[in-house]
Amino acid sequence: MARLNVHSERPYNAEPPLDRLRAHYRTAADHFYVRSHGDLPEIDASTWRLSVDGAVAMPFNLSLADLRARFPEATVTATMQCAGNRRADMRTVAPVSGDPWDAGAIGTADWTGVRLGDVLRAAGVTPGADLHVAFESHDVVDGRPYGVSIPLAKALADETLLAFAMNGAPLLPEHGFPARVVVPGFAGVRSPKWLRRITVQDNPSDNPMQADDYKLFPPDVTAETADPAKGHTIETMPLNAAICEPPRGARITAGETTVRGYAIAGDRAVVRVDVSGDGGRSWRQATLDHEADAPFAWTFWEIVLDLPPGEHELTVRAWDSAGQTQPAQPDDTWNFKGYLSASWHRVRVEVA
Amino acid sequence: MARLNVHSERPYNAEPPLDRLRAHYRTAADHFYVRSHGDLPEIDASTWRLSVDGAVAMPFNLSLADLRARFPEATVTATMQCAGNRRADMRTVAPVSGDPWDAGAIGTADWTGVRLGDVLRAAGVTPGADLHVAFESHDVVDGRPYGVSIPLAKALADETLLAFAMNGAPLLPEHGFPARVVVPGFAGVRSPKWLRRITVQDNPSDNPMQADDYKLFPPDVTAETADPAKGHTIETMPLNAAICEPPRGARITAGETTVRGYAIAGDRAVVRVDVSGDGGRSWRQATLDHEADAPFAWTFWEIVLDLPPGEHELTVRAWDSAGQTQPAQPDDTWNFKGYLSASWHRVRVEVA
């Protein structure tokens, strides 16, 4: 864990340096950002059980061995990211609450487990119904078990997993051992770790994590005036891009410099990445690298810029398959919780 | 047709004044924008035939009566918009080609016909295959029939229609009588009017309308340097919003003023609309009005602003269900073809 930059020890919140993040398309488990809301629960996999209940015809309670035996194994390559990724950039506008994540609260892995849809169908859920799938976990936040929910349609989607493994190895304790939910495209908060219960129900979870937190508010709303019922529940994440190399403040030799980073478009594809060596006054297009058959995984990009001596602001913006692009200024997406920081990523460097 | 602002008589291109556009959620057919690429074809519905061929097990050739008899009727409420909608705003940055559409190259209707998917399945198409559905029409552009294509998955989607009627009446000649394609969420160019042939094939259409035009290029590309193979094929349209009332340059009495407009998010939902009376320095949230069960239809919005005397820039921006918002400046989406103009819509008014 010494490889991560730690924002907080209790709860443990940490992210990798950006050059390490960009080193491999699949992020090593011990380089993967960790976002916790409580202490790390200690779970004995041999006695761990998962209960499935609520609006299902056949509720059940299964061990890890039962789950593995009853349902076919499935692997999905998907990116996970925190709703607060890049929050630090918003602090240039005005204070925001929460840890000041740089652009490293994101990572991509092969997640292996069983399809959540297979589990729910075996329990006799009614597909197509306007229902919600609530999760409850072993970690405790403010005296209550961690809990969130997702719409049934997303729970039944092919990409949504109950995962036991990450990049071919059992989940590390901090990533949810022995089992977590993986909801590709959605903010990490909807992919609970250390899962213990799944409940199909009429309404979203009333757990504060779902009902109060992780809501997007307008810029004029403050902690004092925020009405959670009026905030937008953060699920699918917006288009975003970041420069991972060179790092902020780098001193670079004049001439050709390779600039690298990632881009991601929620449930869409990244179709173009523009990179600027002059703060957005002119743009060139980066080369894109995207895993086939992984619609919910990030796109790596790379470009060689020829930088003359002087101070420069490197800038990146992505475009998605709907021809949509990112806003330019941190102020354009600012909100007091610091969620969904998704304006052009800017890195100042000095070239000599 | 005198009710529309005409950009060009041949081909006939025209859009409604914005206050008329905002008057009804469903746009009357004679207030609906018209985008033509050639002369209006004259078609006798009694002899009109549609052929379905290519990679299908059972090609066929049907009359209008055959189509109505063989397939169940379907109605979809959907918004249609031109890829060049709001192009005029880009001209404040630098010249662009094409008609200078204001924000009226958009409209919403109940489209009635048969599902394109039903027709293709009856012809024995292979669902799930990586195929394209090419359309050819009776209008002629530069000596060739108008032709485009869409991916098979979108052609088979529930919302995609072969439409005979608009708001309960047969299509008007300028809207594609007797039959057109309606591809909700996609740019209007992919919804050909005056249809005559459907071909299922391995590749996108090689018609210039598909292969060369309606591509999104980066801002540094010009007519001279553009390589169509490298442009992004415009299909799903980006998040957008416009102020329809008051009009640009309006003189308003100080005090409460109602501001109204539309917003649209391609294949996503509009979750919030921010309106500013001071050019984007402060924002308030508009009331939203969206038809139930019409995921591909626009959202109407309205807000009462209290405007003091002086010159003001009214500004609107929308947010979609992925928490994504629009860029602020016309320069942020500028391209030499003037497509996908989707920055904050701005209307200057004078209050006395």
Short mmCIF file of N, CA, C and O in Angstrom, two decimals, chain A residues 36-51 61-64 67 134-148 162 173 175-181 191-198 207 209:
data_model
loop_
_atom_site.label_atom_id
_atom_site.label_comp_id
_atom_site.label_asym_id
_atom_site.label_seq_id
_atom_site.Cartn_x
_atom_site.Cartn_y
_atom_site.Cartn_z
N SER A 36 -12.80 3.86 0.96
CA SER A 36 -13.53 3.19 2.03
C SER A 36 -14.41 4.22 2.72
O SER A 36 -14.08 5.41 2.72
N HIS A 37 -15.49 3.77 3.30
CA HIS A 37 -16.35 4.66 4.08
C HIS A 37 -16.34 4.31 5.56
O HIS A 37 -16.87 5.03 6.38
N GLY A 38 -15.76 3.16 5.90
CA GLY A 38 -15.64 2.74 7.29
C GLY A 38 -14.38 1.92 7.44
O GLY A 38 -13.52 1.89 6.56
N ASP A 39 -14.26 1.23 8.59
CA ASP A 39 -13.09 0.37 8.79
C ASP A 39 -13.20 -0.87 7.90
O ASP A 39 -14.30 -1.28 7.51
N LEU A 40 -12.05 -1.45 7.63
CA LEU A 40 -11.99 -2.65 6.81
C LEU A 40 -12.63 -3.82 7.57
O LEU A 40 -12.13 -4.20 8.64
N PRO A 41 -13.74 -4.38 7.06
CA PRO A 41 -14.33 -5.52 7.79
C PRO A 41 -13.48 -6.78 7.60
O PRO A 41 -12.95 -7.02 6.53
N GLU A 42 -13.36 -7.57 8.67
CA GLU A 42 -12.65 -8.85 8.56
C GLU A 42 -13.67 -9.94 8.32
O GLU A 42 -14.57 -10.15 9.13
N ILE A 43 -13.53 -10.62 7.21
CA ILE A 43 -14.55 -11.59 6.82
C ILE A 43 -13.91 -12.95 6.60
O ILE A 43 -12.89 -13.07 5.92
N ASP A 44 -14.51 -13.98 7.18
CA ASP A 44 -14.06 -15.35 6.99
C ASP A 44 -14.83 -15.93 5.80
O ASP A 44 -16.05 -16.15 5.89
N ALA A 45 -14.12 -16.15 4.70
CA ALA A 45 -14.79 -16.59 3.48
C ALA A 45 -15.51 -17.92 3.66
O ALA A 45 -16.51 -18.19 2.99
N SER A 46 -15.04 -18.75 4.59
CA SER A 46 -15.63 -20.08 4.74
C SER A 46 -17.00 -20.02 5.41
O SER A 46 -17.81 -20.94 5.26
N THR A 47 -17.27 -18.94 6.13
CA THR A 47 -18.59 -18.82 6.77
C THR A 47 -19.43 -17.71 6.14
O THR A 47 -20.58 -17.51 6.52
N TRP A 48 -18.86 -16.98 5.18
CA TRP A 48 -19.56 -15.88 4.51
C TRP A 48 -20.82 -16.40 3.80
O TRP A 48 -20.79 -17.47 3.20
N ARG A 49 -21.91 -15.67 3.92
CA ARG A 49 -23.15 -16.03 3.22
C ARG A 49 -23.70 -14.79 2.53
O ARG A 49 -23.53 -13.67 3.03
N LEU A 50 -24.40 -15.01 1.43
CA LEU A 50 -25.10 -13.92 0.76
C LEU A 50 -26.59 -14.24 0.78
O LEU A 50 -27.00 -15.32 0.34
N SER A 51 -27.39 -13.31 1.27
CA SER A 51 -28.84 -13.53 1.20
C SER A 51 -29.43 -12.67 0.09
O SER A 51 -29.01 -11.54 -0.14
N ASN A 61 -30.15 -18.03 0.45
CA ASN A 61 -29.01 -17.65 1.27
C ASN A 61 -27.90 -18.62 0.91
O ASN A 61 -28.05 -19.83 1.11
N LEU A 62 -26.83 -18.13 0.31
CA LEU A 62 -25.84 -19.02 -0.28
C LEU A 62 -24.43 -18.74 0.22
O LEU A 62 -24.09 -17.60 0.54
N SER A 63 -23.63 -19.79 0.26
CA SER A 63 -22.21 -19.65 0.56
C SER A 63 -21.47 -19.31 -0.73
O SER A 63 -22.03 -19.38 -1.83
N LEU A 64 -20.20 -18.96 -0.59
CA LEU A 64 -19.37 -18.69 -1.75
C LEU A 64 -19.30 -19.92 -2.66
O LEU A 64 -19.40 -19.80 -3.90
N LEU A 67 -22.53 -20.28 -4.63
CA LEU A 67 -22.61 -19.31 -5.73
C LEU A 67 -21.77 -19.77 -6.92
O LEU A 67 -22.22 -19.75 -8.07
N ALA A 134 -31.30 -3.40 -3.99
CA ALA A 134 -30.55 -2.78 -2.89
C ALA A 134 -29.47 -3.74 -2.40
O ALA A 134 -29.69 -4.96 -2.33
N PHE A 135 -28.33 -3.17 -2.05
CA PHE A 135 -27.21 -3.94 -1.52
C PHE A 135 -26.91 -3.49 -0.10
O PHE A 135 -26.99 -2.30 0.20
N GLU A 136 -26.52 -4.47 0.74
CA GLU A 136 -26.06 -4.13 2.08
C GLU A 136 -24.75 -4.85 2.31
O GLU A 136 -24.59 -6.01 1.89
N SER A 137 -23.82 -4.15 2.96
CA SER A 137 -22.47 -4.69 3.09
C SER A 137 -22.04 -4.84 4.54
O SER A 137 -22.75 -4.42 5.46
N HIS A 138 -20.85 -5.43 4.73
CA HIS A 138 -20.33 -5.65 6.08
C HIS A 138 -19.63 -4.43 6.67
O HIS A 138 -19.40 -4.40 7.86
N ASP A 139 -19.29 -3.45 5.84
CA ASP A 139 -18.65 -2.26 6.41
C ASP A 139 -19.72 -1.36 7.03
O ASP A 139 -20.89 -1.37 6.62
N VAL A 140 -19.30 -0.61 8.04
CA VAL A 140 -20.24 0.19 8.82
C VAL A 140 -19.89 1.67 8.67
O VAL A 140 -18.73 2.06 8.81
N VAL A 141 -20.89 2.47 8.34
CA VAL A 141 -20.70 3.91 8.15
C VAL A 141 -21.65 4.63 9.10
O VAL A 141 -22.88 4.44 9.02
N ASP A 142 -21.11 5.42 10.01
CA ASP A 142 -21.94 6.15 10.98
C ASP A 142 -22.94 5.21 11.68
O ASP A 142 -24.13 5.55 11.82
N GLY A 143 -22.46 4.02 12.06
CA GLY A 143 -23.29 3.11 12.83
C GLY A 143 -24.27 2.27 12.04
O GLY A 143 -25.02 1.47 12.61
N ARG A 144 -24.29 2.45 10.69
CA ARG A 144 -25.20 1.65 9.86
C ARG A 144 -24.40 0.87 8.82
O ARG A 144 -23.37 1.36 8.35
N PRO A 145 -24.89 -0.31 8.43
CA PRO A 145 -24.21 -0.99 7.34
C PRO A 145 -24.23 -0.12 6.08
O PRO A 145 -25.22 0.59 5.84
N TYR A 146 -23.18 -0.18 5.31
CA TYR A 146 -23.12 0.50 4.02
C TYR A 146 -24.23 -0.06 3.14
O TYR A 146 -24.41 -1.28 3.04
N GLY A 147 -24.97 0.83 2.48
CA GLY A 147 -26.03 0.36 1.60
C GLY A 147 -26.31 1.32 0.46
O GLY A 147 -26.30 2.54 0.65
N VAL A 148 -26.54 0.78 -0.71
CA VAL A 148 -26.91 1.57 -1.89
C VAL A 148 -27.87 0.71 -2.73
O VAL A 148 -28.19 -0.42 -2.35
N LEU A 162 -21.38 -9.98 -9.74
CA LEU A 162 -21.04 -10.25 -8.35
C LEU A 162 -19.65 -10.86 -8.46
O LEU A 162 -19.49 -11.98 -8.94
N PRO A 173 -8.39 -7.71 0.50
CA PRO A 173 -9.33 -7.26 1.54
C PRO A 173 -9.89 -5.86 1.26
O PRO A 173 -11.10 -5.64 1.37
N HIS A 175 -10.39 -4.37 -1.42
CA HIS A 175 -11.23 -4.28 -2.61
C HIS A 175 -12.51 -5.11 -2.50
O HIS A 175 -13.21 -5.31 -3.49
N GLY A 176 -12.79 -5.63 -1.27
CA GLY A 176 -14.11 -6.21 -1.06
C GLY A 176 -14.17 -7.70 -0.78
O GLY A 176 -15.26 -8.28 -0.84
N PHE A 177 -13.03 -8.32 -0.49
CA PHE A 177 -13.01 -9.77 -0.22
C PHE A 177 -14.10 -10.15 0.79
O PHE A 177 -14.25 -9.45 1.79
N PRO A 178 -14.86 -11.22 0.56
CA PRO A 178 -14.70 -12.19 -0.53
C PRO A 178 -15.55 -11.87 -1.78
O PRO A 178 -15.33 -12.50 -2.81
N ALA A 179 -16.47 -10.91 -1.70
CA ALA A 179 -17.35 -10.68 -2.85
C ALA A 179 -17.84 -9.24 -2.86
O ALA A 179 -18.19 -8.68 -1.82
N ARG A 180 -17.87 -8.67 -4.05
CA ARG A 180 -18.36 -7.30 -4.21
C ARG A 180 -19.23 -7.24 -5.45
O ARG A 180 -19.21 -8.13 -6.30
N VAL A 181 -19.95 -6.15 -5.57
CA VAL A 181 -20.71 -5.88 -6.78
C VAL A 181 -19.82 -5.06 -7.71
O VAL A 181 -19.02 -4.24 -7.24
N SER A 191 -21.04 0.14 -6.45
CA SER A 191 -20.43 -1.19 -6.55
C SER A 191 -19.92 -1.61 -5.18
O SER A 191 -18.70 -1.67 -4.95
N PRO A 192 -20.81 -1.90 -4.22
CA PRO A 192 -20.38 -2.14 -2.85
C PRO A 192 -19.42 -3.32 -2.72
O PRO A 192 -19.55 -4.32 -3.42
N LYS A 193 -18.48 -3.16 -1.80
CA LYS A 193 -17.55 -4.21 -1.44
C LYS A 193 -18.12 -4.97 -0.24
O LYS A 193 -19.08 -4.53 0.37
N TRP A 194 -17.52 -6.10 0.12
CA TRP A 194 -17.88 -6.88 1.32
C TRP A 194 -19.39 -7.11 1.41
O TRP A 194 -20.02 -6.94 2.46
N LEU A 195 -19.97 -7.52 0.30
CA LEU A 195 -21.43 -7.64 0.18
C LEU A 195 -21.98 -8.72 1.12
O LEU A 195 -21.34 -9.75 1.35
N ARG A 196 -23.18 -8.49 1.67
CA ARG A 196 -23.81 -9.55 2.47
C ARG A 196 -25.28 -9.78 2.14
O ARG A 196 -25.82 -10.83 2.43
N ARG A 197 -25.93 -8.80 1.50
CA ARG A 197 -27.37 -8.95 1.27
C ARG A 197 -27.81 -8.19 0.02
O ARG A 197 -27.35 -7.07 -0.22
N ILE A 198 -28.70 -8.81 -0.73
CA ILE A 198 -29.30 -8.19 -1.91
C ILE A 198 -30.81 -8.22 -1.72
O ILE A 198 -31.38 -9.30 -1.48
N ASN A 207 -30.87 3.87 2.69
CA ASN A 207 -29.59 4.08 3.37
C ASN A 207 -29.06 5.47 3.02
O ASN A 207 -29.16 5.89 1.87
N MET A 209 -26.29 6.52 2.34
CA MET A 209 -25.31 6.51 1.24
C MET A 209 -26.03 6.68 -0.11
O MET A 209 -25.48 7.25 -1.04
#
